[in-house]
Amino acid sequence: LKEVTEGKVRIFVPDPKEYMIEGKFDPSWAPVFYNPKMTFNRDLSVIVVSLLKPKIILDALSATGIRGIRYYVESWKSEQLILNDKNSTAASLIQINVKNNGIENAKIYNKDANALLYEIKSEYIDIDPFGSPVPFILSSINATIRNGIVAFTATDLSPLEGSSRTSCRRKYDAINYKLSSSKELGLRILIGKIIREAATLEKTVHPLFSFYADYYYRLFVIVESGARKADENINKNLKYFGECPRCGFQTFVDENCKTKCPICGENFIIIGPLYIGPLHNMEFLKRMIDTYSDFNYLSSFNRIQKLLNVIEKEAKYKSVFYNISKLASKLKVSAIPPIDSILECLGDASKTHFAPTGIRTDKGYEEIIRCVKSLR
Ligand code: SAM
């Protein structure tokens, strides 16, 4: 074992040196999983949990226990801290790490997360699996109490972003293609799937805060009960998305049927169903922005500041971002103007954290094209 420091905790993790293969190390080769690249995900989650102050925290796929332990030490001393992993080596390591950080009252389980989630209820549930969170959606939504929160990590970007289309159909029950703004559409497909699963339990979810980083999505949802609320959310926020392969025009559409592009007449490529509503709760986002500076000890503090600054600006627009480099290549515009000059030309527009060449605006396609072309 090796002791590492992350945030304000010290955690024992398997020593990477012992699990090297030909001089290389992948966290999944160790008997218990610890990935330092996920520190940013955990750092941001520490801030979210500090604002939520849930009475009960359940870290359903804990590995070393680092997430739940960090929430307890850095966010908020919840009345109950529950940590679980179906790997027995992980469960033993969680015991050690919990003690080592002076936590007396944690409950540690060594169960299948789905089995545990049908036994206990919680106000905050963290689902941080390998790959897709889909196998844990129903059980985690079912296990929430009092408008609780579920936090999902999804690292299976290839189905969500339309690269593995059959896998997306199988796991997310959605038609998908790789489109110009798939980085954002993937998150919307994930939310759409969660809304449909929740609806079977006469519950529904609304995003509290969400983002894309490195190779994953992270999404916090508030769970609400009631068949009518579930129906309303489905009717209002579950639609399809069309992109014109010829001119790049994009829009949400009601149905998955053959629709022609209103600009150039080409058949749209249509994906979905997906969620078309806001990706954050604006009030909560404001609270995140007002509080994150209290966490300036975090190693990813500068990155958090940057991300929140962009999200604060882009969150006011309802439309999916336009990927200017993809749009320019469709329009055969060879030299792409700098993003900042396009933003200036549009006036009411922002960058997006989803893609460096993306712009977000509620202004129409024609105006975007005018700016892209006039600035050449
Ligand atoms: N949350 C951890 C962190 O932030 O470092 C990482 C969790 S790791 C990506 C996923 C963990 O889930 C592994 O430790 C694995 O043993 C565990 N796991 C996988 N399937 C499970 C299941 N069905 N029930 C409980 N644990 C499971």
Short mmCIF file of C-alpha atoms and ligand atoms in Angstrom, two decimals:
data_model
loop_
_atom_site.label_atom_id
_atom_site.label_comp_id
_atom_site.label_asym_id
_atom_site.label_seq_id
_atom_site.Cartn_x
_atom_site.Cartn_y
_atom_site.Cartn_z
CA LEU A 1 0.00 0.00 0.00
CA LYS A 2 0.94 3.61 -0.49
CA GLU A 3 -0.44 6.64 1.32
CA VAL A 4 -1.63 9.51 -0.87
CA THR A 5 -3.01 12.92 0.04
CA GLU A 6 -6.00 14.27 -1.80
CA GLY A 7 -7.91 17.34 -0.60
CA LYS A 8 -7.77 17.18 3.20
CA VAL A 9 -7.57 13.40 3.54
CA ARG A 10 -4.86 10.80 3.51
CA ILE A 11 -5.80 7.52 1.86
CA PHE A 12 -4.07 4.17 1.49
CA VAL A 13 -4.19 2.96 -2.10
CA PRO A 14 -2.51 -0.04 -3.79
CA ASP A 15 1.06 0.92 -4.61
CA PRO A 16 1.16 1.37 -8.41
CA LYS A 17 4.76 0.06 -8.42
CA GLU A 18 3.49 -3.39 -7.52
CA TYR A 19 1.08 -3.57 -10.45
CA MET A 20 3.18 -2.27 -13.30
CA ILE A 21 3.13 -4.17 -16.55
CA GLU A 22 6.12 -3.42 -18.77
CA GLY A 23 6.71 -0.14 -16.97
CA LYS A 24 3.10 1.00 -17.40
CA PHE A 25 0.30 1.33 -14.87
CA ASP A 26 -3.47 1.48 -15.29
CA PRO A 27 -5.58 2.00 -12.13
CA SER A 28 -7.86 -0.87 -13.18
CA TRP A 29 -4.96 -3.35 -12.85
CA ALA A 30 -4.71 -2.81 -9.06
CA PRO A 31 -6.83 -4.88 -6.63
CA VAL A 32 -8.59 -1.69 -5.46
CA PHE A 33 -9.24 1.16 -7.85
CA TYR A 34 -7.79 4.64 -7.30
CA ASN A 35 -7.46 7.07 -10.18
CA PRO A 36 -5.68 10.38 -9.45
CA LYS A 37 -7.08 11.72 -12.75
CA MET A 38 -10.52 11.77 -11.12
CA THR A 39 -9.40 14.27 -8.45
CA PHE A 40 -11.12 17.08 -10.37
CA ASN A 41 -14.40 15.14 -10.35
CA ARG A 42 -14.06 14.54 -6.57
CA ASP A 43 -12.98 18.14 -5.86
CA LEU A 44 -16.07 19.57 -7.58
CA SER A 45 -18.28 16.99 -5.88
CA VAL A 46 -16.89 18.08 -2.48
CA ILE A 47 -18.16 21.61 -3.23
CA VAL A 48 -21.58 20.34 -4.36
CA VAL A 49 -22.03 18.18 -1.24
CA SER A 50 -20.96 21.07 1.02
CA LEU A 51 -23.93 23.05 -0.30
CA LEU A 52 -26.41 20.17 -0.08
CA LYS A 53 -25.62 19.13 3.51
CA PRO A 54 -27.45 15.79 3.27
CA LYS A 55 -28.25 13.90 6.50
CA ILE A 56 -27.24 10.61 4.89
CA ILE A 57 -24.50 10.08 2.29
CA LEU A 58 -24.24 6.79 0.43
CA ASP A 59 -21.14 6.22 -1.69
CA ALA A 60 -22.39 3.06 -3.40
CA LEU A 61 -19.24 2.18 -5.39
CA SER A 62 -16.49 3.36 -3.06
CA ALA A 63 -13.30 1.48 -4.05
CA THR A 64 -10.80 3.00 -1.54
CA GLY A 65 -13.59 5.04 0.10
CA ILE A 66 -11.95 8.29 -0.93
CA ARG A 67 -15.12 10.03 -2.16
CA GLY A 68 -17.31 9.43 0.87
CA ILE A 69 -14.40 10.09 3.23
CA ARG A 70 -13.66 13.39 1.52
CA TYR A 71 -17.33 14.43 1.72
CA TYR A 72 -17.32 13.74 5.46
CA VAL A 73 -14.02 15.51 6.15
CA GLU A 74 -14.22 18.41 3.68
CA SER A 75 -17.88 19.06 2.85
CA TRP A 76 -20.00 18.31 5.78
CA LYS A 77 -20.26 15.89 8.73
CA SER A 78 -23.39 13.99 7.72
CA GLU A 79 -25.29 12.07 10.42
CA GLN A 80 -24.68 8.88 8.48
CA LEU A 81 -21.88 8.00 6.10
CA ILE A 82 -22.36 4.75 4.21
CA LEU A 83 -19.62 3.29 2.03
CA ASN A 84 -19.92 0.20 -0.11
CA ASP A 85 -18.01 -1.92 -2.59
CA LYS A 86 -18.71 -5.43 -3.78
CA ASN A 87 -14.99 -6.16 -3.91
CA SER A 88 -14.02 -7.50 -0.46
CA THR A 89 -10.45 -6.19 -0.70
CA ALA A 90 -11.91 -2.74 -1.32
CA ALA A 91 -14.27 -3.08 1.66
CA SER A 92 -11.30 -3.95 3.93
CA LEU A 93 -9.31 -1.00 2.62
CA ILE A 94 -12.30 1.30 3.24
CA GLN A 95 -12.22 0.17 6.91
CA ILE A 96 -8.56 1.17 7.17
CA ASN A 97 -9.07 4.50 5.40
CA VAL A 98 -12.11 5.45 7.44
CA LYS A 99 -10.22 4.80 10.73
CA ASN A 100 -7.11 6.55 9.48
CA ASN A 101 -9.16 9.70 8.89
CA GLY A 102 -10.69 9.61 12.35
CA ILE A 103 -14.24 8.77 11.23
CA GLU A 104 -16.02 6.75 13.92
CA ASN A 105 -19.57 6.37 12.69
CA ALA A 106 -19.23 5.19 9.07
CA LYS A 107 -21.13 2.10 7.97
CA ILE A 108 -19.22 -0.07 5.55
CA TYR A 109 -20.84 -2.69 3.34
CA ASN A 110 -19.43 -5.33 1.04
CA LYS A 111 -22.44 -5.86 -1.22
CA ASP A 112 -23.63 -5.51 -4.72
CA ALA A 113 -24.64 -1.84 -4.96
CA ASN A 114 -28.03 -2.74 -6.44
CA ALA A 115 -28.81 -5.12 -3.56
CA LEU A 116 -27.81 -2.48 -1.00
CA LEU A 117 -29.82 0.25 -2.74
CA TYR A 118 -33.00 -1.82 -2.32
CA GLU A 119 -32.26 -2.23 1.41
CA ILE A 120 -31.45 1.30 2.52
CA LYS A 121 -32.57 4.83 1.66
CA SER A 122 -30.44 7.95 1.44
CA GLU A 123 -30.61 11.69 0.78
CA TYR A 124 -27.46 11.73 -1.32
CA ILE A 125 -26.27 8.79 -3.41
CA ASP A 126 -23.04 8.68 -5.38
CA ILE A 127 -22.84 6.37 -8.38
CA ASP A 128 -19.27 6.32 -9.69
CA PRO A 129 -18.89 3.08 -11.65
CA PHE A 130 -16.52 1.79 -14.30
CA GLY A 131 -18.12 2.90 -17.58
CA SER A 132 -21.87 3.29 -17.72
CA PRO A 133 -24.05 4.19 -14.71
CA VAL A 134 -27.12 2.64 -16.37
CA PRO A 135 -27.19 -0.58 -14.26
CA PHE A 136 -27.57 1.61 -11.15
CA ILE A 137 -30.08 4.24 -12.32
CA LEU A 138 -33.29 2.53 -11.22
CA SER A 139 -32.02 1.36 -7.83
CA SER A 140 -30.41 4.71 -6.94
CA ILE A 141 -33.45 6.77 -7.94
CA ASN A 142 -35.62 4.34 -5.97
CA ALA A 143 -33.40 4.68 -2.88
CA THR A 144 -33.59 8.48 -2.58
CA ILE A 145 -35.73 10.12 0.07
CA ARG A 146 -36.99 13.70 0.60
CA ASN A 147 -36.15 15.18 -2.82
CA GLY A 148 -32.74 13.57 -2.58
CA ILE A 149 -29.83 13.86 -4.96
CA VAL A 150 -28.13 11.24 -7.08
CA ALA A 151 -24.68 11.96 -8.53
CA PHE A 152 -23.70 9.97 -11.62
CA THR A 153 -20.34 9.63 -13.32
CA ALA A 154 -20.41 8.22 -16.86
CA THR A 155 -17.13 7.33 -18.54
CA ASP A 156 -18.71 5.47 -21.46
CA LEU A 157 -18.51 8.41 -23.83
CA SER A 158 -18.30 6.34 -26.98
CA PRO A 159 -21.98 5.23 -26.93
CA LEU A 160 -23.14 8.56 -25.52
CA GLU A 161 -21.31 10.63 -28.12
CA GLY A 162 -22.49 8.45 -30.97
CA SER A 163 -19.27 6.58 -31.80
CA SER A 164 -20.66 3.20 -30.65
CA ARG A 165 -24.18 3.50 -31.98
CA THR A 166 -25.39 -0.03 -31.28
CA SER A 167 -24.13 0.21 -27.73
CA CYS A 168 -26.04 3.48 -27.31
CA ARG A 169 -29.20 1.81 -28.61
CA ARG A 170 -28.71 -1.10 -26.23
CA LYS A 171 -27.76 0.83 -23.08
CA TYR A 172 -29.53 4.14 -23.49
CA ASP A 173 -32.38 3.10 -25.75
CA ALA A 174 -31.56 6.02 -28.04
CA ILE A 175 -30.68 6.42 -31.70
CA ASN A 176 -27.34 8.16 -31.91
CA TYR A 177 -24.85 9.43 -34.49
CA LYS A 178 -21.62 11.33 -34.10
CA LEU A 179 -22.68 14.95 -34.67
CA SER A 180 -20.91 18.32 -34.45
CA SER A 181 -22.05 18.94 -30.87
CA SER A 182 -22.05 15.34 -29.61
CA LYS A 183 -20.03 16.35 -26.53
CA GLU A 184 -23.15 18.06 -25.19
CA LEU A 185 -25.72 15.74 -26.79
CA GLY A 186 -24.18 12.73 -25.02
CA LEU A 187 -24.94 14.29 -21.64
CA ARG A 188 -28.48 15.01 -22.84
CA ILE A 189 -28.95 11.37 -23.90
CA LEU A 190 -27.81 10.24 -20.44
CA ILE A 191 -30.28 12.60 -18.72
CA GLY A 192 -33.04 11.46 -21.08
CA LYS A 193 -32.41 7.84 -20.08
CA ILE A 194 -32.49 8.72 -16.36
CA ILE A 195 -35.81 10.56 -16.81
CA ARG A 196 -37.35 7.53 -18.53
CA GLU A 197 -36.08 5.11 -15.87
CA ALA A 198 -37.28 7.38 -13.05
CA ALA A 199 -40.70 7.64 -14.68
CA THR A 200 -41.25 3.89 -14.29
CA LEU A 201 -41.09 4.52 -10.52
CA GLU A 202 -43.45 7.52 -10.80
CA LYS A 203 -40.52 9.79 -10.09
CA THR A 204 -38.63 12.31 -12.16
CA VAL A 205 -35.28 14.12 -12.11
CA HIS A 206 -33.97 17.60 -12.86
CA PRO A 207 -30.28 18.42 -13.32
CA LEU A 208 -28.83 20.38 -10.43
CA PHE A 209 -25.34 20.73 -11.90
CA SER A 210 -23.53 18.86 -14.66
CA PHE A 211 -20.35 19.02 -16.69
CA TYR A 212 -18.07 17.27 -19.12
CA ALA A 213 -14.34 16.86 -18.35
CA ASP A 214 -11.44 14.77 -19.69
CA TYR A 215 -13.20 11.50 -20.55
CA TYR A 216 -16.40 11.57 -18.52
CA TYR A 217 -19.68 13.29 -17.67
CA ARG A 218 -20.61 14.17 -14.11
CA LEU A 219 -24.24 14.87 -13.35
CA PHE A 220 -26.09 15.71 -10.13
CA VAL A 221 -29.89 15.32 -10.29
CA ILE A 222 -32.68 16.17 -7.85
CA VAL A 223 -35.26 13.40 -7.59
CA GLU A 224 -38.95 14.32 -7.32
CA SER A 225 -41.89 12.00 -6.72
CA GLY A 226 -45.22 11.91 -8.53
CA ALA A 227 -46.58 10.38 -11.72
CA ARG A 228 -47.84 13.76 -12.91
CA LYS A 229 -44.43 15.40 -12.46
CA ALA A 230 -42.88 12.50 -14.37
CA ASP A 231 -45.38 12.94 -17.23
CA GLU A 232 -44.86 16.69 -17.36
CA ASN A 233 -41.10 16.35 -17.57
CA ILE A 234 -41.35 13.74 -20.33
CA ASN A 235 -43.80 15.85 -22.34
CA LYS A 236 -41.86 19.05 -21.96
CA ASN A 237 -38.24 17.96 -21.96
CA LEU A 238 -37.85 14.71 -23.90
CA LYS A 239 -37.42 15.33 -27.62
CA TYR A 240 -35.10 14.60 -30.52
CA PHE A 241 -32.28 16.59 -32.08
CA GLY A 242 -31.60 17.13 -35.76
CA GLU A 243 -28.46 18.29 -37.55
CA CYS A 244 -28.27 18.99 -41.25
CA PRO A 245 -25.30 17.11 -42.72
CA ARG A 246 -25.04 19.61 -45.58
CA CYS A 247 -25.34 23.10 -44.03
CA GLY A 248 -24.89 22.31 -40.33
CA PHE A 249 -28.19 23.84 -39.17
CA GLN A 250 -29.28 22.22 -35.90
CA THR A 251 -32.46 22.18 -33.84
CA PHE A 252 -34.54 20.16 -31.41
CA VAL A 253 -37.37 18.30 -33.17
CA ASP A 254 -40.50 16.66 -31.82
CA GLU A 255 -40.27 13.30 -33.44
CA ASN A 256 -37.83 10.84 -34.85
CA CYS A 257 -39.18 11.07 -38.38
CA LYS A 258 -37.72 12.08 -41.72
CA THR A 259 -37.48 15.84 -41.44
CA LYS A 260 -35.94 18.15 -43.98
CA CYS A 261 -33.61 21.00 -43.12
CA PRO A 262 -35.57 24.28 -43.36
CA ILE A 263 -32.43 26.06 -44.61
CA CYS A 264 -31.23 23.82 -47.43
CA GLY A 265 -33.77 21.00 -47.79
CA GLU A 266 -31.37 18.14 -47.02
CA ASN A 267 -32.64 15.32 -44.77
CA PHE A 268 -31.73 15.86 -41.13
CA ILE A 269 -29.74 13.33 -39.15
CA ILE A 270 -31.91 12.78 -36.09
CA ILE A 271 -30.85 11.43 -32.70
CA GLY A 272 -32.72 10.78 -29.48
CA PRO A 273 -34.74 10.69 -27.40
CA LEU A 274 -32.79 13.16 -25.33
CA TYR A 275 -33.30 15.82 -22.70
CA ILE A 276 -33.72 19.37 -24.01
CA GLY A 277 -34.03 21.34 -20.76
CA PRO A 278 -31.45 23.28 -18.71
CA LEU A 279 -28.28 21.44 -17.68
CA HIS A 280 -28.12 23.24 -14.31
CA ASN A 281 -30.38 24.65 -11.66
CA MET A 282 -29.55 28.36 -11.92
CA GLU A 283 -30.01 29.05 -8.23
CA PHE A 284 -27.71 26.19 -7.30
CA LEU A 285 -25.15 27.29 -9.88
CA LYS A 286 -25.14 30.74 -8.32
CA ARG A 287 -24.51 29.17 -4.92
CA MET A 288 -21.62 27.14 -6.37
CA ILE A 289 -20.12 30.33 -7.80
CA ASP A 290 -20.57 32.19 -4.51
CA THR A 291 -18.90 29.42 -2.46
CA TYR A 292 -16.14 27.78 -4.46
CA SER A 293 -13.52 30.29 -3.27
CA ASP A 294 -13.82 28.73 0.23
CA PHE A 295 -12.16 25.69 -1.34
CA ASN A 296 -8.96 27.36 -2.50
CA TYR A 297 -6.87 24.57 -0.92
CA LEU A 298 -8.03 22.15 -3.64
CA SER A 299 -5.34 21.12 -6.09
CA SER A 300 -7.69 21.71 -9.03
CA PHE A 301 -8.87 25.09 -7.72
CA ASN A 302 -7.80 27.04 -10.83
CA ARG A 303 -9.48 24.56 -13.12
CA ILE A 304 -12.66 24.71 -11.03
CA GLN A 305 -12.65 28.49 -11.25
CA LYS A 306 -12.23 28.34 -15.03
CA LEU A 307 -14.99 25.75 -15.49
CA LEU A 308 -17.48 27.59 -13.28
CA ASN A 309 -16.77 30.89 -15.05
CA VAL A 310 -17.57 29.38 -18.44
CA ILE A 311 -20.61 27.46 -17.18
CA GLU A 312 -21.99 30.59 -15.51
CA LYS A 313 -21.95 32.36 -18.89
CA GLU A 314 -23.15 29.50 -21.10
CA ALA A 315 -25.95 28.39 -18.75
CA LYS A 316 -28.18 31.28 -19.79
CA TYR A 317 -28.59 29.95 -23.35
CA LYS A 318 -31.17 27.29 -24.16
CA SER A 319 -29.74 26.13 -27.49
CA VAL A 320 -27.18 23.39 -28.01
CA PHE A 321 -23.76 24.87 -28.82
CA TYR A 322 -22.58 25.27 -32.42
CA ASN A 323 -19.21 23.75 -33.20
CA ILE A 324 -17.67 26.48 -35.36
CA SER A 325 -14.87 24.36 -36.82
CA LYS A 326 -17.34 21.65 -37.93
CA LEU A 327 -19.74 24.28 -39.26
CA ALA A 328 -16.98 26.03 -41.19
CA SER A 329 -15.85 22.81 -42.82
CA LYS A 330 -19.46 22.03 -43.91
CA LEU A 331 -19.70 25.52 -45.40
CA LYS A 332 -16.28 25.13 -47.01
CA VAL A 333 -15.00 28.15 -45.12
CA SER A 334 -11.30 27.43 -44.89
CA ALA A 335 -10.02 30.02 -42.41
CA ILE A 336 -12.02 29.96 -39.18
CA PRO A 337 -12.17 33.31 -37.43
CA PRO A 338 -11.07 33.34 -33.76
CA ILE A 339 -13.87 32.34 -31.37
CA ASP A 340 -13.59 35.69 -29.55
CA SER A 341 -14.31 37.67 -32.73
CA ILE A 342 -17.35 35.50 -33.49
CA LEU A 343 -18.60 36.13 -29.96
CA GLU A 344 -18.08 39.84 -30.41
CA CYS A 345 -19.85 39.79 -33.78
CA LEU A 346 -22.84 37.94 -32.29
CA GLY A 347 -23.02 40.15 -29.20
CA ASP A 348 -25.17 37.85 -27.10
CA ALA A 349 -23.14 34.60 -27.05
CA SER A 350 -20.61 32.70 -24.96
CA LYS A 351 -17.97 30.01 -25.08
CA THR A 352 -18.86 26.53 -23.88
CA HIS A 353 -16.91 24.18 -21.64
CA PHE A 354 -17.91 21.29 -23.94
CA ALA A 355 -15.59 22.24 -26.81
CA PRO A 356 -12.90 24.86 -27.43
CA THR A 357 -14.35 25.60 -30.88
CA GLY A 358 -17.94 25.81 -29.62
CA ILE A 359 -20.12 28.87 -29.21
CA ARG A 360 -23.41 29.11 -27.43
CA THR A 361 -26.09 31.62 -28.38
CA ASP A 362 -29.83 31.77 -28.79
CA LYS A 363 -29.37 33.82 -31.97
CA GLY A 364 -30.37 32.09 -35.18
CA TYR A 365 -28.31 29.98 -37.55
CA GLU A 366 -28.26 32.71 -40.23
CA GLU A 367 -26.71 35.19 -37.87
CA ILE A 368 -24.03 32.73 -36.82
CA ILE A 369 -23.21 32.03 -40.46
CA ARG A 370 -23.09 35.75 -41.19
CA CYS A 371 -20.52 36.24 -38.43
CA VAL A 372 -18.44 33.22 -39.45
CA LYS A 373 -18.35 34.38 -43.08
CA SER A 374 -18.01 38.13 -42.56
CA LEU A 375 -14.99 37.71 -40.33
CA ARG A 376 -12.96 35.70 -42.79
N1 SAM B 1 -15.70 6.11 -6.30
C1 SAM B 1 -14.30 5.69 -6.40
C2 SAM B 1 -13.38 6.86 -6.40
O1 SAM B 1 -13.82 8.04 -6.50
O2 SAM B 1 -12.15 6.63 -6.31
C3 SAM B 1 -14.05 4.85 -7.62
C4 SAM B 1 -15.00 3.75 -7.87
S1 SAM B 1 -14.49 2.62 -9.14
C5 SAM B 1 -14.63 3.54 -10.61
C6 SAM B 1 -15.83 1.50 -9.22
C7 SAM B 1 -15.93 0.57 -8.04
O3 SAM B 1 -17.18 -0.10 -8.10
C8 SAM B 1 -14.88 -0.53 -7.99
O4 SAM B 1 -14.21 -0.46 -6.77
C9 SAM B 1 -15.67 -1.85 -8.11
O5 SAM B 1 -15.17 -2.87 -7.28
C10 SAM B 1 -17.04 -1.43 -7.64
N2 SAM B 1 -18.16 -2.17 -8.22
C11 SAM B 1 -18.34 -2.55 -9.50
N3 SAM B 1 -19.58 -3.11 -9.65
C12 SAM B 1 -20.17 -3.07 -8.42
C13 SAM B 1 -21.44 -3.47 -7.94
N4 SAM B 1 -22.33 -4.05 -8.74
N5 SAM B 1 -21.72 -3.26 -6.64
C14 SAM B 1 -20.82 -2.68 -5.82
N6 SAM B 1 -19.60 -2.29 -6.22
C15 SAM B 1 -19.27 -2.47 -7.51
#
